[in-house]
Amino acid sequence: MAQRYADITGWGKYVPERVITNADLEKLIDTSDEWIIQRTGIRERHIVSEGQTTSQISVAAAREAMEMAGLRPRDLDLIIVATSSPDYLTPPVSAQIQDMLGAKDVGAFTLVAGCAGFVYGLVTAQQFILSGAYDTILVIGAEIISRFVDWTDRNTCVLFGDGAGAVIMQASDEPCGVLSFVLGADGSGAQHLIMPAGGTVMPTSQETLDRNLHTLRMNGREVFKFATRKLGKALEQAIRQAGLTTEDIDLFIPHQANARIIESAARHVGLPSERIFVNIDRYGNTSAASIPIALCEAAEAGRVHPGDTLAFVAFGAGLTWAAAVVKLGKHRKPHPKPGWRARLASWLRRG
Ligand code: ACO
């Protein structure tokens, strides 16, 4: 079999219309626009309206990515959804999304790796493609963290925003795709970013409700220290494993959690600011959605081109971290619909 690669052939995003500015938060809690900007780089965030769900915003982002790749729902072989804020604990939101997309009988699973989930998902998709198992995979990062935030806790509520991003990965014979990756976890830091109740350790009870234990608790200082310690190193390792140097990275698209953390990772590998993409000021931390949303925005701003080498790096609850160096195919646009061979193979596989 000829060498296979996994190209990113489409991307899309959905960001809720409703915007909450730092000035809005000043009316809710003891905080200030100045503090939030200085410590995080965030000016505003988008928050879903009542009734909007993670599956709905995922489908909106997925449709955009599929349109860019020229795909119909039945062309998909697999759907991977990275999220920590699904519609339900059970059933998996990935199955809701499969159904809403009309991707009949297509396999779908949810992957939980905190804010690093999208990079974990991308790397997982690539493995299915390189093995020859599948040709066309939809990877989504989507979050509605606003539903799990305590809006009276100034330590957390100023940080997060909602949104969804999606990419399509497709088999290609052009050398491109994920050139290298680093995946890591350290569960000894679990308590630093945790929603204590609602799982098997502390099932929902009147007491957990009374004590408000179904919202996110965070030790910001510890998460900050962990992120600055790990991110730069993970990025450096991924670049080295790809056989590249910092000079070869056309654009660094990091998880948008804190502008100071992004700067620290970039400084560690010597990346100048003009090769870093930052949109945290307008979205806050959208967790697993932040990298695919940033990728879409970078492309819209004309900062991503066919053949470019991108570096993704993320960290999150777990604690987890992930980095990947990704080369975009040169022949990405305009992208043809999958040929009859690919469609026939996909149809036969599904029986
Ligand atoms: N407004 C005003 N003051 C505040 C606010 C706020 N919103 N939040 C905290 N403060 C106060 C604190 O109470 C503290 O006051 P004190 O000194 O009297 O105790 C003071 O500001 C300084 O607090 P620090 O925690 O030292 O501030 P720091 O510079 O570390 O910034 C921050 C805090 C922004 C939370 C930072 O630690 C951070 O970004 N950490 C990483 C968080 C993160 O990225 N989490 C997401 C992980 S990803 C995922 O999977 C969801």
CSV table of C-alpha atoms and ligand atoms in Angstrom, one decimal:
chain,number,residue,atom,x,y,z
A,1,MET,CA,0.0,0.0,0.0
A,2,ALA,CA,1.3,3.5,-0.9
A,3,GLN,CA,2.2,5.7,2.0
A,4,ARG,CA,-0.9,7.4,3.4
A,5,TYR,CA,-1.2,10.8,5.0
A,6,ALA,CA,-4.0,12.6,6.7
A,7,ASP,CA,-4.7,16.1,5.4
A,8,ILE,CA,-6.9,18.7,7.0
A,9,THR,CA,-9.3,19.5,4.2
A,10,GLY,CA,-11.9,21.6,5.9
A,11,TRP,CA,-12.6,23.6,9.0
A,12,GLY,CA,-15.6,25.5,10.5
A,13,LYS,CA,-16.7,27.2,13.6
A,14,TYR,CA,-19.8,28.3,15.5
A,15,VAL,CA,-19.7,31.1,18.1
A,16,PRO,CA,-22.8,32.2,19.9
A,17,GLU,CA,-24.1,35.6,19.2
A,18,ARG,CA,-24.4,36.8,22.8
A,19,VAL,CA,-21.3,38.7,24.0
A,20,ILE,CA,-20.5,39.3,27.6
A,21,THR,CA,-17.9,42.0,28.1
A,22,ASN,CA,-15.6,42.6,31.1
A,23,ALA,CA,-17.8,45.6,31.9
A,24,ASP,CA,-20.8,43.3,32.1
A,25,LEU,CA,-19.0,41.1,34.6
A,26,GLU,CA,-18.1,44.2,36.7
A,27,LYS,CA,-21.8,44.4,37.4
A,28,LEU,CA,-22.0,40.8,38.6
A,29,ILE,CA,-18.9,40.3,40.7
A,30,ASP,CA,-16.0,42.1,42.4
A,31,THR,CA,-13.7,42.5,39.4
A,32,SER,CA,-12.5,45.0,36.9
A,33,ASP,CA,-11.9,45.2,33.1
A,34,GLU,CA,-8.3,46.2,33.9
A,35,TRP,CA,-7.6,43.2,36.1
A,36,ILE,CA,-9.0,40.7,33.6
A,37,ILE,CA,-7.1,42.2,30.7
A,38,GLN,CA,-3.8,42.4,32.5
A,39,ARG,CA,-4.0,38.9,34.0
A,40,THR,CA,-5.6,37.0,31.1
A,41,GLY,CA,-5.8,39.1,27.9
A,42,ILE,CA,-9.6,38.6,27.8
A,43,ARG,CA,-11.9,41.5,26.9
A,44,GLU,CA,-15.1,39.6,26.1
A,45,ARG,CA,-16.5,36.1,25.6
A,46,HIS,CA,-19.5,34.6,23.7
A,47,ILE,CA,-22.1,32.8,25.8
A,48,VAL,CA,-24.9,30.6,24.4
A,49,SER,CA,-28.5,31.6,24.9
A,50,GLU,CA,-30.9,29.5,26.9
A,51,GLY,CA,-31.9,26.3,25.1
A,52,GLN,CA,-28.7,26.1,23.0
A,53,THR,CA,-26.9,22.8,23.4
A,54,THR,CA,-23.4,21.4,22.8
A,55,SER,CA,-24.7,19.1,20.0
A,56,GLN,CA,-26.4,22.1,18.2
A,57,ILE,CA,-23.3,24.3,18.2
A,58,SER,CA,-21.1,21.3,17.2
A,59,VAL,CA,-23.4,20.6,14.2
A,60,ALA,CA,-23.2,24.2,13.1
A,61,ALA,CA,-19.4,24.1,13.1
A,62,ALA,CA,-19.3,20.6,11.5
A,63,ARG,CA,-21.5,21.7,8.6
A,64,GLU,CA,-19.2,24.5,7.8
A,65,ALA,CA,-16.1,22.3,7.8
A,66,MET,CA,-17.9,19.7,5.6
A,67,GLU,CA,-19.0,22.3,3.2
A,68,MET,CA,-15.4,23.6,2.9
A,69,ALA,CA,-14.2,20.0,2.2
A,70,GLY,CA,-17.0,19.4,-0.3
A,71,LEU,CA,-18.5,16.5,1.8
A,72,ARG,CA,-21.9,15.2,2.4
A,73,PRO,CA,-22.8,13.6,5.8
A,74,ARG,CA,-22.7,10.1,4.3
A,75,ASP,CA,-19.1,10.6,3.1
A,76,LEU,CA,-17.9,10.6,6.8
A,77,ASP,CA,-16.4,7.4,8.1
A,78,LEU,CA,-16.0,8.5,11.8
A,79,ILE,CA,-16.9,11.4,14.1
A,80,ILE,CA,-14.8,12.3,17.1
A,81,VAL,CA,-16.1,14.9,19.5
A,82,ALA,CA,-13.8,16.4,22.1
A,83,THR,CA,-15.7,18.1,24.9
A,84,SER,CA,-16.0,18.3,28.7
A,85,SER,CA,-19.5,19.8,28.6
A,86,PRO,CA,-21.7,17.3,26.7
A,87,ASP,CA,-25.5,17.5,26.4
A,88,TYR,CA,-25.8,14.6,28.9
A,89,LEU,CA,-23.4,12.4,30.9
A,90,THR,CA,-25.2,9.5,29.0
A,91,PRO,CA,-25.8,9.1,26.1
A,92,PRO,CA,-22.6,10.4,24.4
A,93,VAL,CA,-23.1,13.7,22.6
A,94,SER,CA,-21.1,12.3,19.6
A,95,ALA,CA,-24.1,10.1,18.8
A,96,GLN,CA,-26.5,13.1,19.0
A,97,ILE,CA,-24.3,14.9,16.6
A,98,GLN,CA,-24.1,11.9,14.2
A,99,ASP,CA,-27.9,11.8,14.1
A,100,MET,CA,-28.4,15.5,13.7
A,101,LEU,CA,-25.9,15.6,10.9
A,102,GLY,CA,-27.7,12.7,9.1
A,103,ALA,CA,-24.5,10.7,9.0
A,104,LYS,CA,-26.3,7.4,8.9
A,105,ASP,CA,-24.7,4.6,11.0
A,106,VAL,CA,-21.3,6.4,11.1
A,107,GLY,CA,-19.2,5.5,14.2
A,108,ALA,CA,-19.0,8.4,16.7
A,109,PHE,CA,-17.4,8.7,20.1
A,110,THR,CA,-16.7,11.4,22.6
A,111,LEU,CA,-13.2,12.1,23.8
A,112,VAL,CA,-12.6,13.8,27.1
A,113,ALA,CA,-9.2,15.4,27.7
A,114,GLY,CA,-10.1,18.8,29.0
A,115,CYS,CA,-8.9,21.7,26.9
A,116,ALA,CA,-6.3,19.4,25.2
A,117,GLY,CA,-9.2,17.3,23.8
A,118,PHE,CA,-9.1,18.7,20.3
A,119,VAL,CA,-5.4,18.0,19.8
A,120,TYR,CA,-6.0,14.5,21.2
A,121,GLY,CA,-8.8,14.1,18.8
A,122,LEU,CA,-6.8,15.2,15.8
A,123,VAL,CA,-4.0,12.8,16.6
A,124,THR,CA,-6.5,10.0,17.1
A,125,ALA,CA,-8.2,10.7,13.7
A,126,GLN,CA,-4.8,10.6,12.0
A,127,GLN,CA,-4.1,7.2,13.4
A,128,PHE,CA,-7.3,5.8,11.9
A,129,ILE,CA,-6.4,7.2,8.6
A,130,LEU,CA,-2.7,6.1,8.6
A,131,SER,CA,-3.8,2.6,9.5
A,132,GLY,CA,-6.0,2.5,6.4
A,133,ALA,CA,-9.2,1.9,8.5
A,134,TYR,CA,-10.9,5.1,7.5
A,135,ASP,CA,-10.5,7.8,4.9
A,136,THR,CA,-12.7,10.7,6.1
A,137,ILE,CA,-13.0,11.8,9.7
A,138,LEU,CA,-14.8,14.7,11.4
A,139,VAL,CA,-13.1,16.0,14.5
A,140,ILE,CA,-15.0,18.5,16.7
A,141,GLY,CA,-14.0,20.5,19.7
A,142,ALA,CA,-17.1,22.0,21.4
A,143,GLU,CA,-17.9,23.4,24.8
A,144,ILE,CA,-20.6,25.2,26.7
A,145,ILE,CA,-18.6,25.7,29.9
A,146,SER,CA,-20.8,28.6,30.9
A,147,ARG,CA,-23.4,26.0,32.1
A,148,PHE,CA,-20.8,24.6,34.6
A,149,VAL,CA,-19.4,27.9,35.9
A,150,ASP,CA,-20.3,29.4,39.2
A,151,TRP,CA,-21.2,33.0,38.0
A,152,THR,CA,-20.5,34.3,41.5
A,153,ASP,CA,-16.9,32.9,41.6
A,154,ARG,CA,-14.6,35.6,40.1
A,155,ASN,CA,-11.7,33.1,40.0
A,156,THR,CA,-13.3,31.1,37.2
A,157,CYS,CA,-16.3,32.9,35.6
A,158,VAL,CA,-14.2,35.6,33.9
A,159,LEU,CA,-12.1,33.1,32.1
A,160,PHE,CA,-14.5,31.0,30.0
A,161,GLY,CA,-16.5,31.3,26.8
A,162,ASP,CA,-18.6,29.0,24.7
A,163,GLY,CA,-18.2,27.8,21.1
A,164,ALA,CA,-17.4,25.0,18.7
A,165,GLY,CA,-14.8,24.3,16.0
A,166,ALA,CA,-14.5,21.4,13.6
A,167,VAL,CA,-12.0,20.0,11.1
A,168,ILE,CA,-12.2,17.3,8.4
A,169,MET,CA,-9.2,15.0,8.1
A,170,GLN,CA,-8.9,13.0,4.9
A,171,ALA,CA,-6.6,10.4,3.5
A,172,SER,CA,-4.1,11.9,1.1
A,173,ASP,CA,-1.0,10.8,-0.8
A,174,GLU,CA,0.6,14.1,-0.4
A,175,PRO,CA,3.1,14.3,2.5
A,176,CYS,CA,1.2,16.4,5.0
A,177,GLY,CA,-0.9,16.2,8.2
A,178,VAL,CA,0.2,15.6,11.7
A,179,LEU,CA,4.1,15.5,11.4
A,180,SER,CA,4.6,14.9,15.1
A,181,PHE,CA,2.8,15.0,18.4
A,182,VAL,CA,3.2,14.9,22.2
A,183,LEU,CA,0.3,13.8,24.4
A,184,GLY,CA,0.6,13.9,28.2
A,185,ALA,CA,-1.4,13.6,31.4
A,186,ASP,CA,-0.7,14.0,35.1
A,187,GLY,CA,-3.7,13.0,37.2
A,188,SER,CA,-1.9,13.9,40.4
A,189,GLY,CA,-3.0,17.5,39.6
A,190,ALA,CA,-6.7,16.5,39.3
A,191,GLN,CA,-7.9,18.7,42.2
A,192,HIS,CA,-6.6,21.9,40.6
A,193,LEU,CA,-9.4,22.0,38.0
A,194,ILE,CA,-12.4,19.9,39.0
A,195,MET,CA,-16.2,19.7,39.1
A,196,PRO,CA,-16.5,17.8,42.3
A,197,ALA,CA,-20.0,16.3,42.2
A,198,GLY,CA,-22.1,14.5,39.6
A,199,GLY,CA,-19.7,11.5,39.0
A,200,THR,CA,-19.2,8.2,40.8
A,201,VAL,CA,-17.2,9.8,43.6
A,202,MET,CA,-19.9,12.2,44.7
A,203,PRO,CA,-23.2,11.4,43.0
A,204,THR,CA,-25.8,14.1,42.9
A,205,SER,CA,-27.6,14.6,46.2
A,206,GLN,CA,-29.4,17.4,47.9
A,207,GLU,CA,-26.2,18.0,49.8
A,208,THR,CA,-24.1,18.4,46.6
A,209,LEU,CA,-26.7,20.8,45.3
A,210,ASP,CA,-26.9,22.8,48.5
A,211,ARG,CA,-23.1,23.1,48.5
A,212,ASN,CA,-23.0,24.1,44.8
A,213,LEU,CA,-20.5,21.3,44.0
A,214,HIS,CA,-21.7,20.9,40.4
A,215,THR,CA,-19.6,23.8,39.2
A,216,LEU,CA,-16.0,24.2,38.2
A,217,ARG,CA,-13.4,24.7,41.0
A,218,MET,CA,-10.0,25.9,40.0
A,219,ASN,CA,-6.7,26.6,41.7
A,220,GLY,CA,-5.6,29.2,39.1
A,221,ARG,CA,-2.1,29.6,40.4
A,222,GLU,CA,-1.3,25.9,40.3
A,223,VAL,CA,-2.9,25.5,36.8
A,224,PHE,CA,-0.8,28.5,35.7
A,225,LYS,CA,2.4,27.1,37.0
A,226,PHE,CA,1.7,23.7,35.4
A,227,ALA,CA,0.9,25.3,32.1
A,228,THR,CA,4.0,27.4,31.9
A,229,ARG,CA,6.1,24.4,33.0
A,230,LYS,CA,4.7,22.0,30.4
A,231,LEU,CA,3.6,23.9,27.3
A,232,GLY,CA,6.9,25.3,26.1
A,233,LYS,CA,8.6,22.0,26.6
A,234,ALA,CA,5.8,20.1,24.8
A,235,LEU,CA,6.0,22.5,21.9
A,236,GLU,CA,9.7,22.2,21.7
A,237,GLN,CA,9.5,18.4,21.7
A,238,ALA,CA,6.9,18.3,19.0
A,239,ILE,CA,9.0,20.6,16.7
A,240,ARG,CA,12.1,18.6,17.3
A,241,GLN,CA,10.3,15.3,16.7
A,242,ALA,CA,9.1,16.6,13.4
A,243,GLY,CA,12.7,17.2,12.4
A,244,LEU,CA,12.0,20.9,12.2
A,245,THR,CA,13.2,24.1,14.0
A,246,THR,CA,11.2,27.1,15.2
A,247,GLU,CA,12.0,28.8,11.9
A,248,ASP,CA,9.9,26.2,10.1
A,249,ILE,CA,6.7,27.0,12.0
A,250,ASP,CA,4.6,29.4,9.9
A,251,LEU,CA,2.0,29.9,12.6
A,252,PHE,CA,1.6,28.9,16.2
A,253,ILE,CA,-2.0,28.4,17.1
A,254,PRO,CA,-2.1,27.7,20.9
A,255,HIS,CA,-5.0,26.9,23.2
A,256,GLN,CA,-6.4,30.3,24.2
A,257,ALA,CA,-6.5,30.2,28.0
A,258,ASN,CA,-4.3,33.1,29.1
A,259,ALA,CA,-2.2,35.5,27.0
A,260,ARG,CA,0.7,35.3,29.5
A,261,ILE,CA,0.7,31.4,29.2
A,262,ILE,CA,0.8,31.7,25.4
A,263,GLU,CA,3.7,34.2,25.5
A,264,SER,CA,5.6,32.0,27.9
A,265,ALA,CA,5.3,28.9,25.6
A,266,ALA,CA,6.3,31.0,22.5
A,267,ARG,CA,9.2,32.5,24.3
A,268,HIS,CA,10.5,29.0,25.3
A,269,VAL,CA,10.9,28.1,21.6
A,270,GLY,CA,11.8,31.6,20.4
A,271,LEU,CA,8.7,32.2,18.3
A,272,PRO,CA,8.2,35.9,17.5
A,273,SER,CA,4.8,37.5,18.1
A,274,GLU,CA,4.0,37.9,14.3
A,275,ARG,CA,3.9,34.1,14.1
A,276,ILE,CA,1.5,33.6,17.0
A,277,PHE,CA,-2.2,33.6,16.6
A,278,VAL,CA,-4.2,35.1,19.5
A,279,ASN,CA,-7.9,35.7,19.7
A,280,ILE,CA,-8.4,35.2,23.5
A,281,ASP,CA,-9.4,38.9,23.8
A,282,ARG,CA,-12.7,38.2,22.0
A,283,TYR,CA,-13.5,34.6,23.1
A,284,GLY,CA,-11.9,33.8,26.4
A,285,ASN,CA,-11.1,30.2,27.1
A,286,THR,CA,-13.4,28.0,25.0
A,287,SER,CA,-11.6,24.9,26.2
A,288,ALA,CA,-11.6,22.1,23.6
A,289,ALA,CA,-13.1,24.4,21.0
A,290,SER,CA,-10.4,27.1,21.3
A,291,ILE,CA,-7.8,25.7,18.8
A,292,PRO,CA,-10.2,24.9,15.9
A,293,ILE,CA,-12.0,28.3,16.4
A,294,ALA,CA,-8.6,30.0,16.3
A,295,LEU,CA,-7.6,28.0,13.2
A,296,CYS,CA,-10.8,29.2,11.4
A,297,GLU,CA,-10.1,32.8,12.4
A,298,ALA,CA,-6.5,32.6,11.4
A,299,ALA,CA,-7.6,31.3,8.0
A,300,GLU,CA,-10.2,34.1,7.7
A,301,ALA,CA,-7.5,36.6,8.5
A,302,GLY,CA,-5.4,35.3,5.6
A,303,ARG,CA,-2.7,33.9,8.0
A,304,VAL,CA,-3.0,30.3,7.0
A,305,HIS,CA,-2.1,29.1,3.5
A,306,PRO,CA,-1.9,25.7,1.7
A,307,GLY,CA,1.4,24.1,2.5
A,308,ASP,CA,1.9,25.9,5.8
A,309,THR,CA,3.3,24.3,8.9
A,310,LEU,CA,1.3,25.0,12.0
A,311,ALA,CA,2.0,24.2,15.7
A,312,PHE,CA,-0.9,23.5,18.1
A,313,VAL,CA,-0.4,23.3,21.9
A,314,ALA,CA,-2.9,22.9,24.6
A,315,PHE,CA,-3.3,22.1,28.3
A,316,GLY,CA,-6.3,21.5,30.5
A,317,ALA,CA,-8.2,19.6,33.2
A,318,GLY,CA,-6.8,16.2,34.1
A,319,LEU,CA,-4.2,17.7,34.1
A,320,THR,CA,-3.5,17.0,30.4
A,321,TRP,CA,-1.4,18.6,27.7
A,322,ALA,CA,-0.9,18.0,24.0
A,323,ALA,CA,1.2,19.5,21.1
A,324,ALA,CA,1.1,18.7,17.4
A,325,VAL,CA,3.0,20.0,14.4
A,326,VAL,CA,0.7,19.9,11.4
A,327,LYS,CA,1.5,20.5,7.7
A,328,LEU,CA,-1.4,21.5,5.5
A,329,GLY,CA,-1.7,20.0,2.1
A,330,LYS,CA,-0.6,22.2,-0.8
A,331,HIS,CA,-3.5,21.0,-3.0
A,332,ARG,CA,-6.1,21.6,-0.4
A,333,LYS,CA,-8.3,24.2,-2.3
A,334,PRO,CA,-10.4,23.8,-4.2
A,335,HIS,CA,-10.9,20.3,-2.8
A,336,PRO,CA,-12.6,17.7,-5.0
A,337,LYS,CA,-15.4,15.5,-3.6
A,338,PRO,CA,-14.0,12.0,-2.7
A,339,GLY,CA,-13.5,10.0,-5.8
A,340,TRP,CA,-15.7,7.0,-6.7
A,341,ARG,CA,-13.1,4.6,-5.2
A,342,ALA,CA,-13.2,6.3,-1.8
A,343,ARG,CA,-17.0,6.4,-1.9
A,344,LEU,CA,-17.3,2.8,-2.9
A,345,ALA,CA,-14.8,1.7,-0.2
A,346,SER,CA,-16.7,3.6,2.4
A,347,TRP,CA,-20.1,2.2,1.2
A,348,LEU,CA,-18.8,-1.4,1.2
A,349,ARG,CA,-17.3,-1.0,4.7
A,350,ARG,CA,-20.7,0.0,6.1
A,351,GLY,CA,-22.4,-2.9,4.3
B,1,ACO,N1,-11.0,40.0,39.4
B,1,ACO,C1,-10.3,40.6,40.4
B,1,ACO,N2,-9.4,40.0,41.2
B,1,ACO,C2,-9.3,38.7,41.1
B,1,ACO,C3,-10.1,38.0,40.1
B,1,ACO,C4,-10.9,38.7,39.3
B,1,ACO,N3,-11.7,38.1,38.3
B,1,ACO,N4,-9.8,36.6,40.3
B,1,ACO,C5,-8.9,36.5,41.2
B,1,ACO,N5,-8.6,37.8,41.8
B,1,ACO,C6,-7.7,38.2,42.8
B,1,ACO,C7,-7.4,37.0,43.7
B,1,ACO,O1,-8.4,36.8,44.7
B,1,ACO,C8,-6.0,37.4,44.3
B,1,ACO,O2,-6.3,38.2,45.4
B,1,ACO,P1,-5.4,38.0,46.8
B,1,ACO,O3,-4.0,38.3,46.4
B,1,ACO,O4,-6.0,39.1,47.7
B,1,ACO,O5,-5.7,36.6,47.2
B,1,ACO,C9,-5.4,38.2,43.2
B,1,ACO,O6,-6.4,38.6,42.3
B,1,ACO,C10,-4.3,37.5,42.5
B,1,ACO,O7,-4.7,36.2,42.2
B,1,ACO,P2,-3.8,35.2,41.5
B,1,ACO,O8,-4.5,33.9,41.4
B,1,ACO,O9,-2.4,35.2,42.0
B,1,ACO,O10,-3.7,35.8,40.0
B,1,ACO,P3,-2.9,35.3,38.8
B,1,ACO,O11,-2.0,36.4,38.3
B,1,ACO,O12,-2.4,33.9,39.0
B,1,ACO,O13,-4.1,35.2,37.7
B,1,ACO,C11,-5.5,33.5,36.7
B,1,ACO,C12,-5.2,34.3,38.0
B,1,ACO,C13,-5.9,34.5,35.6
B,1,ACO,C14,-6.7,32.6,37.0
B,1,ACO,C15,-4.3,32.7,36.4
B,1,ACO,O14,-3.8,32.0,37.5
B,1,ACO,C16,-4.5,31.7,35.3
B,1,ACO,O15,-4.8,32.1,34.2
B,1,ACO,N6,-4.4,30.4,35.6
B,1,ACO,C17,-4.7,29.4,34.6
B,1,ACO,C18,-6.1,29.1,34.5
B,1,ACO,C19,-6.5,28.4,33.3
B,1,ACO,O16,-6.0,28.5,32.2
B,1,ACO,N7,-7.5,27.5,33.5
B,1,ACO,C20,-8.1,26.8,32.4
B,1,ACO,C21,-7.5,25.5,32.3
B,1,ACO,S1,-8.0,24.7,30.9
B,1,ACO,C22,-9.4,23.7,31.0
B,1,ACO,O17,-9.3,22.5,30.9
B,1,ACO,C23,-10.8,24.2,31.3
